Tab-separated table of C-alpha atoms and ligand atoms in Angstrom:
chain	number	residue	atom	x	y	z
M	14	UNK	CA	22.033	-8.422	-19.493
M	15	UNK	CA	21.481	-8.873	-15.733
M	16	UNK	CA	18.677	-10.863	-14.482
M	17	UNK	CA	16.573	-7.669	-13.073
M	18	UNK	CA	16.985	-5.994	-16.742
M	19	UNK	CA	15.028	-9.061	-18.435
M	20	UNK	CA	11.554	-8.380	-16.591
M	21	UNK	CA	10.855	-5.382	-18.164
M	22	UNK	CA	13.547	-2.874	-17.460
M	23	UNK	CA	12.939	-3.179	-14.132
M	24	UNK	CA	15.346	-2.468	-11.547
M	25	UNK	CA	16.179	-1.759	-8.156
M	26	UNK	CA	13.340	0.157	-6.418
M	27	UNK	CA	13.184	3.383	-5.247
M	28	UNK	CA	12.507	2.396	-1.721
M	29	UNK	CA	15.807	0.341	-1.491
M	30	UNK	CA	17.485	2.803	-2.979
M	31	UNK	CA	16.352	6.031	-1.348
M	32	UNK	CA	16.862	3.819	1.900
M	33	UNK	CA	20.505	2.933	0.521
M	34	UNK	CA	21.282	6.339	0.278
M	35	UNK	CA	19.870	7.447	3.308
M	36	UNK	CA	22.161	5.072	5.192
M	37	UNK	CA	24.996	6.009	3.093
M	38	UNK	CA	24.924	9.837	3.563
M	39	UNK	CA	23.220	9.745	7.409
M	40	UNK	CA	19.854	11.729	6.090
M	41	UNK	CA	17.146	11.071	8.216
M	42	UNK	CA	14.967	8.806	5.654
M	43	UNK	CA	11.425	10.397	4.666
M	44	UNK	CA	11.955	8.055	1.835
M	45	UNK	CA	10.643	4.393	2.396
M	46	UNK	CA	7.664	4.113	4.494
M	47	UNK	CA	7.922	2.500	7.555
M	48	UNK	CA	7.683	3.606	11.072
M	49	UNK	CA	10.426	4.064	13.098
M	50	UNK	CA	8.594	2.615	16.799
M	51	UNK	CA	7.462	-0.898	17.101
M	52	UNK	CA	3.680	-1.850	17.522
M	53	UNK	CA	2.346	-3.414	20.107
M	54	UNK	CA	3.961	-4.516	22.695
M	55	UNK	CA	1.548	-7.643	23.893
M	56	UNK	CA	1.537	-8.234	19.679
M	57	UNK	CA	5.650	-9.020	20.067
M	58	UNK	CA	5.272	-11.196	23.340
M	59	UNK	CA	2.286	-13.091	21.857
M	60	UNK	CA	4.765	-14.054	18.355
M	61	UNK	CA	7.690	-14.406	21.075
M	62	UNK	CA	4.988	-17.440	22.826
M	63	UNK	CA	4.649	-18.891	19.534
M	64	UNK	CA	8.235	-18.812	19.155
M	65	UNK	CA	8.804	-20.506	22.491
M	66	UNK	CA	5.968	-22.651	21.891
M	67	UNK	CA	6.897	-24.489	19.088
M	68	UNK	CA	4.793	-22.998	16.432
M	69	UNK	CA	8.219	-22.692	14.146
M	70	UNK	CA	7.220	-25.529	10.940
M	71	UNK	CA	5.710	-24.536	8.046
M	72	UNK	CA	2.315	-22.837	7.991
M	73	UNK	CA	-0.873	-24.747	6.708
M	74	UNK	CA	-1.269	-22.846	3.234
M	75	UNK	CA	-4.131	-20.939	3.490
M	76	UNK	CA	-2.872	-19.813	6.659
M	77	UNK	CA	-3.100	-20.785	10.610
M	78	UNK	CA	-6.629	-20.907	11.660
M	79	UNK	CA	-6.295	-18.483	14.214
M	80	UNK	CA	-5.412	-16.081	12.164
M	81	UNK	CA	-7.633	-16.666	9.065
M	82	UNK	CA	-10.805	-16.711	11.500
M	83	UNK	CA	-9.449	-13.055	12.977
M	84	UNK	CA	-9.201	-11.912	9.443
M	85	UNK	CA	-12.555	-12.594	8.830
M	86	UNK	CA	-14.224	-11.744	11.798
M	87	UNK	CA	-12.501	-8.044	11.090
M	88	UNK	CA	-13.954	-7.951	7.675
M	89	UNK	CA	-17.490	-8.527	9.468
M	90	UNK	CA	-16.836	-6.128	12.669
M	91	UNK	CA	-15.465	-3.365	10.520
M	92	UNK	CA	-17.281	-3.683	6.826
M	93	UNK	CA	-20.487	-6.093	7.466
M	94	UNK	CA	-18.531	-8.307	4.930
M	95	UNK	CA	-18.707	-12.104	4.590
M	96	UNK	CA	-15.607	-13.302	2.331
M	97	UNK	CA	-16.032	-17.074	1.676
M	98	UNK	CA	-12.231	-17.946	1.604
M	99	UNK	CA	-8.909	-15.985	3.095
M	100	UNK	CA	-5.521	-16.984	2.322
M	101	UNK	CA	-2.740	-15.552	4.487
M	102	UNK	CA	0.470	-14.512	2.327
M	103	UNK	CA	3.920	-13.191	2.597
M	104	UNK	CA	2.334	-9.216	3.410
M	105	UNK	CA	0.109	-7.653	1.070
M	106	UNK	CA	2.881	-7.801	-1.929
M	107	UNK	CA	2.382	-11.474	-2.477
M	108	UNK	CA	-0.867	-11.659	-2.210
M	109	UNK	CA	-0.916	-8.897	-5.255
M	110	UNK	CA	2.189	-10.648	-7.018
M	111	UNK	CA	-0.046	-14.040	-6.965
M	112	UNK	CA	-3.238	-12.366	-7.435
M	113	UNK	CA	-2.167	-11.189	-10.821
M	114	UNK	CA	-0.557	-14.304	-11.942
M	115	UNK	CA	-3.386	-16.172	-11.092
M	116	UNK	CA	-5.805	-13.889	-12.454
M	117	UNK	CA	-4.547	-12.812	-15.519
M	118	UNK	CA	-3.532	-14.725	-18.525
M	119	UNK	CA	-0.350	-13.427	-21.140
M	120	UNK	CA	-1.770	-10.228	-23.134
M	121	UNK	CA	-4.579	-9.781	-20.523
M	122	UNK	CA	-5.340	-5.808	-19.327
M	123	UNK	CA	-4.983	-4.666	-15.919
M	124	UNK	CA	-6.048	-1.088	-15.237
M	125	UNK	CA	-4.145	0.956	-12.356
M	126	UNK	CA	-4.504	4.219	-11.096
M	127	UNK	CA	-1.500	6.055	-11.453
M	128	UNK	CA	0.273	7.296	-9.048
M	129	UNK	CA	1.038	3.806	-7.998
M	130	UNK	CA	2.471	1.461	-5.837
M	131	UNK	CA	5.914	-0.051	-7.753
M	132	UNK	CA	5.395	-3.682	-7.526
M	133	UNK	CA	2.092	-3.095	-9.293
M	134	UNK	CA	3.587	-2.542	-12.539
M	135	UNK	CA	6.507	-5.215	-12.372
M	136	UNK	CA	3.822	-7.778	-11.226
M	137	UNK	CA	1.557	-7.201	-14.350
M	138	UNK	CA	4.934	-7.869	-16.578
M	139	UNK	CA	5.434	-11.031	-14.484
M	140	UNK	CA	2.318	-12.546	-15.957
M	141	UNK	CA	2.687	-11.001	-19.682
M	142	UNK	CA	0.065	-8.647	-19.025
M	143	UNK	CA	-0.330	-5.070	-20.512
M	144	UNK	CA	-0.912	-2.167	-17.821
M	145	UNK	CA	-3.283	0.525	-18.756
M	146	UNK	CA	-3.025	3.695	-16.549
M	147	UNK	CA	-5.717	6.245	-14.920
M	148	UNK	CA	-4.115	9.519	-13.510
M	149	UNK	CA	-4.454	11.316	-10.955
M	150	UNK	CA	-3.423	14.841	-11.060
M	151	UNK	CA	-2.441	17.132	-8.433
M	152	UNK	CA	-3.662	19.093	-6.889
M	153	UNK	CA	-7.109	17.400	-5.959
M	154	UNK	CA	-5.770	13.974	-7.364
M	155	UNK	CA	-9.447	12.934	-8.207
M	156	UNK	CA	-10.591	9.781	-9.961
M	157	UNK	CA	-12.581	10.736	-13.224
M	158	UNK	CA	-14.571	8.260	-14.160
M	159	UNK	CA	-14.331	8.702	-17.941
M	160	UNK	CA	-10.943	8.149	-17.680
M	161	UNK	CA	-11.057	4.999	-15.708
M	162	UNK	CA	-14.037	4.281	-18.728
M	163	UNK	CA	-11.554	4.790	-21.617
M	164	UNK	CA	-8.894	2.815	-20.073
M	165	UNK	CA	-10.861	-0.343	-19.607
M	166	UNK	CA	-11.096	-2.509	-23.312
M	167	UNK	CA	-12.026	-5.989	-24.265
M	168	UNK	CA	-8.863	-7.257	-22.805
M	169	UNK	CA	-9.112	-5.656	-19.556
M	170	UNK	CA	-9.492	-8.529	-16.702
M	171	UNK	CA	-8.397	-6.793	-13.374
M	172	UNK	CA	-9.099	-3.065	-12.335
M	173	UNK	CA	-6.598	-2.749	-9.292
M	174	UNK	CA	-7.417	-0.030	-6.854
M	175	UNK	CA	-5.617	1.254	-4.010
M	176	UNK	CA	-7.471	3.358	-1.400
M	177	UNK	CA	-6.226	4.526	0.976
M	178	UNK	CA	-4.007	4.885	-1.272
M	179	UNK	CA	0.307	5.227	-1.759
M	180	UNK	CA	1.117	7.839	-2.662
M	181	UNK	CA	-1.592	10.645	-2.623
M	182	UNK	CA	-3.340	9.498	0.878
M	183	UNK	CA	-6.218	9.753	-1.366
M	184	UNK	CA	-10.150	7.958	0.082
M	185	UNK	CA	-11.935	7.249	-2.225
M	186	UNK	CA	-15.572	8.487	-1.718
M	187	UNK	CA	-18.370	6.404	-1.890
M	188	UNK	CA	-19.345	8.381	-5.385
M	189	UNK	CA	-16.492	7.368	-6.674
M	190	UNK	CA	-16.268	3.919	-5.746
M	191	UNK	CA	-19.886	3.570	-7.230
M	192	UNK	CA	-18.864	4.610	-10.534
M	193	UNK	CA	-15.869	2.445	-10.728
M	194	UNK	CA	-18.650	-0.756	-9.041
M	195	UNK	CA	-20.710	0.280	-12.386
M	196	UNK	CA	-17.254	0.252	-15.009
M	197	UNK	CA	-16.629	-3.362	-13.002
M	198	UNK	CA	-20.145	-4.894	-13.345
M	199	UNK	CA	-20.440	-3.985	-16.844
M	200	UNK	CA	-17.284	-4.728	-18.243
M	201	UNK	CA	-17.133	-8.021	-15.844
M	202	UNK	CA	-13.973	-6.945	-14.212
M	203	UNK	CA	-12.067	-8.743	-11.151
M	204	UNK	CA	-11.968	-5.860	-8.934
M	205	UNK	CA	-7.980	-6.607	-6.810
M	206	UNK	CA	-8.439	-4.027	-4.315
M	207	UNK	CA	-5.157	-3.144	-2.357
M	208	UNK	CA	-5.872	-1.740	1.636
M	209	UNK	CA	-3.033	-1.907	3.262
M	210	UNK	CA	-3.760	1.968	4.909
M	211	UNK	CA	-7.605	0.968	5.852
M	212	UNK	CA	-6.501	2.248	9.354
M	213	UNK	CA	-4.964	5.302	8.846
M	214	UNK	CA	-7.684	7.621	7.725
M	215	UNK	CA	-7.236	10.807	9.272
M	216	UNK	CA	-10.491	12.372	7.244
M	217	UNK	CA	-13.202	10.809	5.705
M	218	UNK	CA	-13.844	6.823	6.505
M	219	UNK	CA	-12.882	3.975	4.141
M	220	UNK	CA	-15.316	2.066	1.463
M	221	UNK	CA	-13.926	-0.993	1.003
M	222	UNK	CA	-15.122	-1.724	-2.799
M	223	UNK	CA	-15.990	-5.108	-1.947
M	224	UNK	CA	-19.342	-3.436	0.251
M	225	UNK	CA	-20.459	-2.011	-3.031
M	226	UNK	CA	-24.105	-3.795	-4.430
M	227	UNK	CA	-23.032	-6.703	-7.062
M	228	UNK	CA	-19.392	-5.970	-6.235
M	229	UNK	CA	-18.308	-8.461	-3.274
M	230	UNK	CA	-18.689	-11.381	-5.596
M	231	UNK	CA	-15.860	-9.769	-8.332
M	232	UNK	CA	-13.945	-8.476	-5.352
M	233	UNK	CA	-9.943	-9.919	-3.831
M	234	UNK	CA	-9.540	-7.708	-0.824
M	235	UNK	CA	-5.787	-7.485	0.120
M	236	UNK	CA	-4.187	-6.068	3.349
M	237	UNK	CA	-1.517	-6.818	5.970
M	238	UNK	CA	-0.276	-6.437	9.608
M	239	UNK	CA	2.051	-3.893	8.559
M	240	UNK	CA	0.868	-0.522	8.632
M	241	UNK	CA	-2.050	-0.976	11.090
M	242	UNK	CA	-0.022	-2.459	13.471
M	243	UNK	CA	3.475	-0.752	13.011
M	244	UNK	CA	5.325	-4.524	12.039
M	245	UNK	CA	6.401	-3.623	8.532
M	246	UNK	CA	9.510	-5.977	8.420
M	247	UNK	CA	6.819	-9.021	9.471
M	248	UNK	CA	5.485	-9.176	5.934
M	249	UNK	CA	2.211	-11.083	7.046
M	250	UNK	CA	-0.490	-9.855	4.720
M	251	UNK	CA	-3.681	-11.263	3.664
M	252	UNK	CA	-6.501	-11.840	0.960
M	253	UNK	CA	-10.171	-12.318	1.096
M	254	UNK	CA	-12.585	-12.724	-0.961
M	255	UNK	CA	-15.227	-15.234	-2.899
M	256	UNK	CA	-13.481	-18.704	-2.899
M	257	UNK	CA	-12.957	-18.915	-6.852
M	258	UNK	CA	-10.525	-15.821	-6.564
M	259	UNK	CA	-8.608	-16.775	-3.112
M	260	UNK	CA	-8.168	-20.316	-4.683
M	261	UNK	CA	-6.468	-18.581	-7.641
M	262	UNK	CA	-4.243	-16.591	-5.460
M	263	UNK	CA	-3.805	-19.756	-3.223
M	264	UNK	CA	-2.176	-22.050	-6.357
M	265	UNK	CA	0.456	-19.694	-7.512
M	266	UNK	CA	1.481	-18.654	-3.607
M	267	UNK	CA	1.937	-22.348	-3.170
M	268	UNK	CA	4.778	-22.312	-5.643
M	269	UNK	CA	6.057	-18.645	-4.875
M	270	UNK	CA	6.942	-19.168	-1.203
M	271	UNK	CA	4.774	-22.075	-0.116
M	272	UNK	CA	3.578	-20.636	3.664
M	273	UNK	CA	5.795	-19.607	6.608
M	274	UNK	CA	6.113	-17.151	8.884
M	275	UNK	CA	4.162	-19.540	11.340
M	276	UNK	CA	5.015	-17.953	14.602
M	277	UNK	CA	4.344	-13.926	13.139
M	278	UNK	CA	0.459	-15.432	11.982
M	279	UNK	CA	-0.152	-16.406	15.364
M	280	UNK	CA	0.901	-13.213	16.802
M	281	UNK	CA	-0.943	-11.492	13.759
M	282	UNK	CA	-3.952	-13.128	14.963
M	283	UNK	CA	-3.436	-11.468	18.393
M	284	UNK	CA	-2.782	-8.312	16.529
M	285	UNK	CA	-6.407	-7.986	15.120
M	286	UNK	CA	-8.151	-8.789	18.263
M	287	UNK	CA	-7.065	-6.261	19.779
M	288	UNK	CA	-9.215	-3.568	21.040
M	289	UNK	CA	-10.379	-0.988	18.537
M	290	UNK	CA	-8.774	1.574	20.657
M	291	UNK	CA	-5.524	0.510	19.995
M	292	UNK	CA	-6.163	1.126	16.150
M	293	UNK	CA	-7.641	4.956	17.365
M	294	UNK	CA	-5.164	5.735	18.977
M	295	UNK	CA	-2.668	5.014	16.114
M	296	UNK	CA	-4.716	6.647	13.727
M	297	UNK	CA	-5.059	10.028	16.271
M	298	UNK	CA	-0.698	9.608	16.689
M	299	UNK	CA	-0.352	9.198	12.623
M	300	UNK	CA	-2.744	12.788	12.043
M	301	UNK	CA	-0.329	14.821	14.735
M	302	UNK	CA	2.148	13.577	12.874
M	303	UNK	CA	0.869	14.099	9.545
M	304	UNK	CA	-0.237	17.912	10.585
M	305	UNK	CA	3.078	18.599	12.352
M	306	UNK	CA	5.394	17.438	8.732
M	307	UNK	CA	2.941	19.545	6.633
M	308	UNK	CA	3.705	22.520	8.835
M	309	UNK	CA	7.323	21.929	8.946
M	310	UNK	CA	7.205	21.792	4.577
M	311	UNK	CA	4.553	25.126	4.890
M	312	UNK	CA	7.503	26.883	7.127
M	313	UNK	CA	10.112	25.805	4.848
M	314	UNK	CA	8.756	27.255	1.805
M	315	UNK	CA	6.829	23.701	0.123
M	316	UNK	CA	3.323	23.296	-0.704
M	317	UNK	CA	2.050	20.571	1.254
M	318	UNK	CA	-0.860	19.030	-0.359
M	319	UNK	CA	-2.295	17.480	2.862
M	320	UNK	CA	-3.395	14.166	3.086
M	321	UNK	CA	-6.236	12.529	4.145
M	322	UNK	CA	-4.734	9.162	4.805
M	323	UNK	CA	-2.176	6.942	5.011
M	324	UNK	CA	1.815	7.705	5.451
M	325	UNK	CA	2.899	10.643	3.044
M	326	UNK	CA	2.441	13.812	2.310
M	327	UNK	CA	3.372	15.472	-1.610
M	328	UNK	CA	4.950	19.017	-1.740
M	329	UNK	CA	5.592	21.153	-4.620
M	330	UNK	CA	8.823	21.622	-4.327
M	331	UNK	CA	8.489	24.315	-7.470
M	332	UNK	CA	11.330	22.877	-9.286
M	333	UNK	CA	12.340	19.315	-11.044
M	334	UNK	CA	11.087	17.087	-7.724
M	335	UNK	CA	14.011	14.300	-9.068
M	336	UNK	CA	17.071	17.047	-9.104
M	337	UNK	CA	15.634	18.067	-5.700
M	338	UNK	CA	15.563	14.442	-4.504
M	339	UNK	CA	19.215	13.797	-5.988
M	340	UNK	CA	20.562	16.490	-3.853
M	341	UNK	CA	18.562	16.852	-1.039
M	342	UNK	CA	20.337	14.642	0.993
M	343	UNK	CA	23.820	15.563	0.765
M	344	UNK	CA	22.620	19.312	1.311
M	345	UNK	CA	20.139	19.045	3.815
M	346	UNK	CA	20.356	15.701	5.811
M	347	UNK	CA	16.838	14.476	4.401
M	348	UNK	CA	16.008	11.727	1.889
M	349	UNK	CA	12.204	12.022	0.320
M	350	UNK	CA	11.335	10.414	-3.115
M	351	UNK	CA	10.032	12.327	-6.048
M	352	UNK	CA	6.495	11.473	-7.003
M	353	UNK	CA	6.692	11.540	-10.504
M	354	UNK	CA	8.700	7.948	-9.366
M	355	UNK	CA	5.261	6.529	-9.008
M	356	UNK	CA	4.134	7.398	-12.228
M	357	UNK	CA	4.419	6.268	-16.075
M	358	UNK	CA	3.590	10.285	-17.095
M	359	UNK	CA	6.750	11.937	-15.759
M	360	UNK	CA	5.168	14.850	-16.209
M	361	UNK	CA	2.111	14.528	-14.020
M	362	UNK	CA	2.946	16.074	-10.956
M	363	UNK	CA	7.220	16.774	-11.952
M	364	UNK	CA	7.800	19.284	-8.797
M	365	UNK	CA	5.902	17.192	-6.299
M	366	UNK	CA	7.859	15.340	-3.603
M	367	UNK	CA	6.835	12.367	-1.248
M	368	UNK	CA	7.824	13.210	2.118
M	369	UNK	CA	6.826	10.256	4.708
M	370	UNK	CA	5.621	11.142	8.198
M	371	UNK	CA	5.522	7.470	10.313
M	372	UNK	CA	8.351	8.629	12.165
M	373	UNK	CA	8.639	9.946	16.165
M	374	UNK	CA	7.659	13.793	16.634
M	375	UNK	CA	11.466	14.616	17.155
M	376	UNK	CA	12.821	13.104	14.221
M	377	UNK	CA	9.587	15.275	11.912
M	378	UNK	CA	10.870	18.051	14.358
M	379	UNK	CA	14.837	17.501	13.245
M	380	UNK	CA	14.216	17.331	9.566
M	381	UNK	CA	11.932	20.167	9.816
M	382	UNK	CA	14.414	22.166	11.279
M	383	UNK	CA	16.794	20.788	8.094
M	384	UNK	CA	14.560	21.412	5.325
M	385	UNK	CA	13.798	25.479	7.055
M	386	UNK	CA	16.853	25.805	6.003
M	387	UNK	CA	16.463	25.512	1.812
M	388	UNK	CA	16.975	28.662	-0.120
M	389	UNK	CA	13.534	29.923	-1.470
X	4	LIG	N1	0.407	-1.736	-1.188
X	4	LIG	C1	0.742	-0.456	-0.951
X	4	LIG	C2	-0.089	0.622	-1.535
X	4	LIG	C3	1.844	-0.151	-0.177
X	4	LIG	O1	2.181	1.108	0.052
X	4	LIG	C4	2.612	-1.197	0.341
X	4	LIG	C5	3.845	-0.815	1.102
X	4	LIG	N2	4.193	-1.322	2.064
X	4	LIG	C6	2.227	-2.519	0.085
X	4	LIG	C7	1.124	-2.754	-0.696
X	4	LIG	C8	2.989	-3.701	0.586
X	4	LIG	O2	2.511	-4.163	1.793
X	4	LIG	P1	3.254	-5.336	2.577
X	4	LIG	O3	4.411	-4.733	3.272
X	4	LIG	O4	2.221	-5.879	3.493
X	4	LIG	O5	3.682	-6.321	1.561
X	5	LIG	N1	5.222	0.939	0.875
X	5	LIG	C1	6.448	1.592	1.198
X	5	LIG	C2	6.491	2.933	0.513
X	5	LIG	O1	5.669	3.219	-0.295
X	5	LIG	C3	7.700	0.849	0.791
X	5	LIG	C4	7.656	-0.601	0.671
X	5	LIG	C5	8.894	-1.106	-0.053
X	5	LIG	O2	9.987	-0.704	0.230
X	5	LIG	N2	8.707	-1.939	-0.996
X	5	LIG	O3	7.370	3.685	0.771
C-alpha cells in the first residue's frame, strides 16, 4: 500500500493532475485555478526589499507584525470586525489543515457543503473525523437550510463554509448566512469559515459569517494573499478569529511547518495596504473575464451557469462531464475538471464541467475558439 492510499483512499488531486496533463498534451489549462499574470508589481519589489534586506530567518509564529496588524486592520476597514488573535499560515490550506486538527477530536462531525474544496475532506480524515455533507444542486446551487439542519448531530463540532465559494462562485446571502448563524448558536458549533474569493464578487457583496449577531465569538475566519492579489504560488494565508480558536490553530501549525515564508509576509503586508482600487480594479478585470468565457461556452453549444464570484464557471456539457474531461484535451487543446470531482454524490451535477477563467483575454479568446469547435 503506498503512503497516499493509507489516509483514506486519497490520492493525487485533481488539480495536479489536470495540470499534469495539461502540460503533457499542450491544452491550454482551464483546470487548476490560478492566474496566469502576476499581481502587483510594487507587491513583488516590496518581498524583493525584504529579500535584500535580510528578512530571510524564520518567521515569529503567529506571524510578522506587519503583517498580522494589516490583517486586522482589513477585517475592521472591510467587515467592522475586531478578531482578538491572527495567526499567519502557509496560505489558506494550512490554516484549514490545522484548524481541523486542532478543533476536532477522533470521531468528531464536521459538516461541509458539497461541492467542495478537496483538501476539505482529506483534512477531516487527518484528524479521525467523520464528514457529513450538504448539497448543492445545480442549477441555482442554493443552501437549504433543512438540509444543513439534518446534517448537523450530537457529534457535529465544526460547520465549514466556503463563500465565495470553489466551485459554484456561489455568495451566500445574508438570509442564508442567518439561518446557518441560528443552526451554529444552537447546536454550539465552531463556525471555520473559508474566504479565500472575498474579493472577487462580481454580483452581490460578501457576509463574512463572523459579522453575524452571537456568531464572531464561534467564528475562525481563513483567507490568503492568493487570489486577491494574483500570488497563488506564495502560499501566505491567514486566520482570525477569538484567541481560544487561533491558539488552537497556532499549536498544531507549530508542528506542521513551524513559520516561514518571512520575506513573502512582509510583502503580504504591503499587499493589503494597498489602495482599495487596486482590489476594484481586479474584481472589474475578473467579471470581463468571467462574461467573455461564459460567452465563448454559450457559442460553443454549453450551458454556462454564470457565476457570481470567484474563478470558475460550471457548464452542462449534456453528457458524462468525466468522459468529456478525459478527452477533451487530446481533442480540443483544453483541460477543465468535471464537477462531480468536487462532490461525494457523483450524481449531483454528472454533466457539469468547471471551466476556470483567471487567465489573459487571449488565452479565454484561444480556447474559445477550440471548444466552438465540439460537435453538438
Ligand atoms: N479554499 C478554497 C475554496 C480554494 O479554492 C483554495 C484554492 N486555492 C484554497 C482554499 C487554498 O488557498 P491557498 O492557496 O491560500 O492555500
Ligand atoms: N483552488 C484551486 C482550484 O480550485 C487549486 C488549488 C490546488 O491546486 N490545490 O482549482
Amino acid at each position: 500500500m503506498t503512503p497516499a492510499a493509507r489516509v483514506n483512499g486519497l490520492g493525487t488531486t485533481i488539480f495536479t493532475e489536470m495540470t499534469a496533463l495539461a502540460v503533457r498534451t499542450g491544452a491550454i489549462n482551464l483546470g487548476q485555478g490560478f492566474p496566469d499574470s502576476d499581481g502587483p508589481a510594487e507587491v513583488i519589489d516590496a518581498a524583493v526589499a525584504a529579500l535584500r534586506g535580510s528578512e530571510n530567518q524564520y518567521a515569529p509564529l503567529p506571524g510578522v507584525p506587519a503583517l498580522r496588524e494589516a490583517v486586522l486592520e482589513h477585517q475592521r476597514a472591510y467587515y467592522g470586525l475586531e478578531p482578538e488573535d491572527v495567526l499567519v499560515t502557509f496560505g489558506a490550506t494550512e490554516a484549514i489543515a490545522a484548524a481541523i486538527l486542532g478543533l476536532c477530536d477522533p470521531d468528531d462531525e464536521v459538516v461541509i457543503v458539497e461541492p467542495y474544496y478537496d483538501s476539505y475532506a482529506a483534512c477531516i480524515a487527518f484528524a479521525g473525523a467523520q464528514r457529513r455533507t450538504v448539497t448543492l444542486r445545480p442549477p441555482e446551487f442554493a443552501l437549504d437550510p433543512d438540509a444543513l439542519r439534518a446534517a448537523v448531530t450530537p457529534r457535529t463540532r465544526v460547520l465549514l463554509l466556503n463563500s465565495p465559494h470553489n466551485p459554484t462562485g456561489l455568495v451566500l446571502s445574508r438570509g442564508e448566512l442567518g439561518a446557518v448563524a441560528e443552526v451554529c448558536i444552537e447546536h454550539d458549533l465552531i463556525c471555520l469559515s473559508d474566504e479565500v474569493y472575498e474579493h472577487l464578487v462580481y454580483e452581490g457583496v460578501h457576509i463574512p459569517p463572523a459579522t453575524l449577531p452571537g456568531m464572531a465569538e464561534r467564528t475562525l475566519t481563513v483567507s490568503s494573499l492568493g487570489k486577491s492579489f494574483s500570488f497563488t504560488g506564495w502560499k501566505i494565508g491567514w486566520c482570525s478569529g477569538p484567541a481560544e480558536l487561533v491558539a488552537a490553530v497556532r499549536t498544531i501549525k507549530q508542528f506542521l511547518t513551524f513559520a516561514g515564508g518571512t520575506p513573502l509576509q512582509h510583502a503580504a503586508a504591503v499587499a493589503l495596504r494597498l489602495p482599495g482600487t487596486y482590489l476594484e480594479s481586479l474584481r472589474d478585470s475578473l467579471r470581463a473575464k468571467r462574461d467573455q468565457l461564459c460567452a465563448g461556452l454559450a457559442a460553443a453549444g454549453l450551458q454556462p451557469l454564470v457565476p457570481a464570484a470567484a474563478y470558475f464557471v460550471n457548464a452542462d456539457v449534456g453528457q458524462d462531464a468525466a468522459q468529456f474531461c478525459a478527452t477533451l484535451p487530446e481533442r480540443y487543446g483544453v483541460v477543465a475538471i468535471p464537477t462531480s470531482a468536487f462532490y461525494d454524490d457523483k450524481q449531483a451535477a454528472p454533466t457539469l464541467v468547471r471551466f476556470a477563467f483567471c487567465k489573459r483575454e487571449r488565452v479565454i479568446a484561444e480556447a474559445a475558439g477550440r471548444l466552438a469547435g465540439l460537435e453538438a
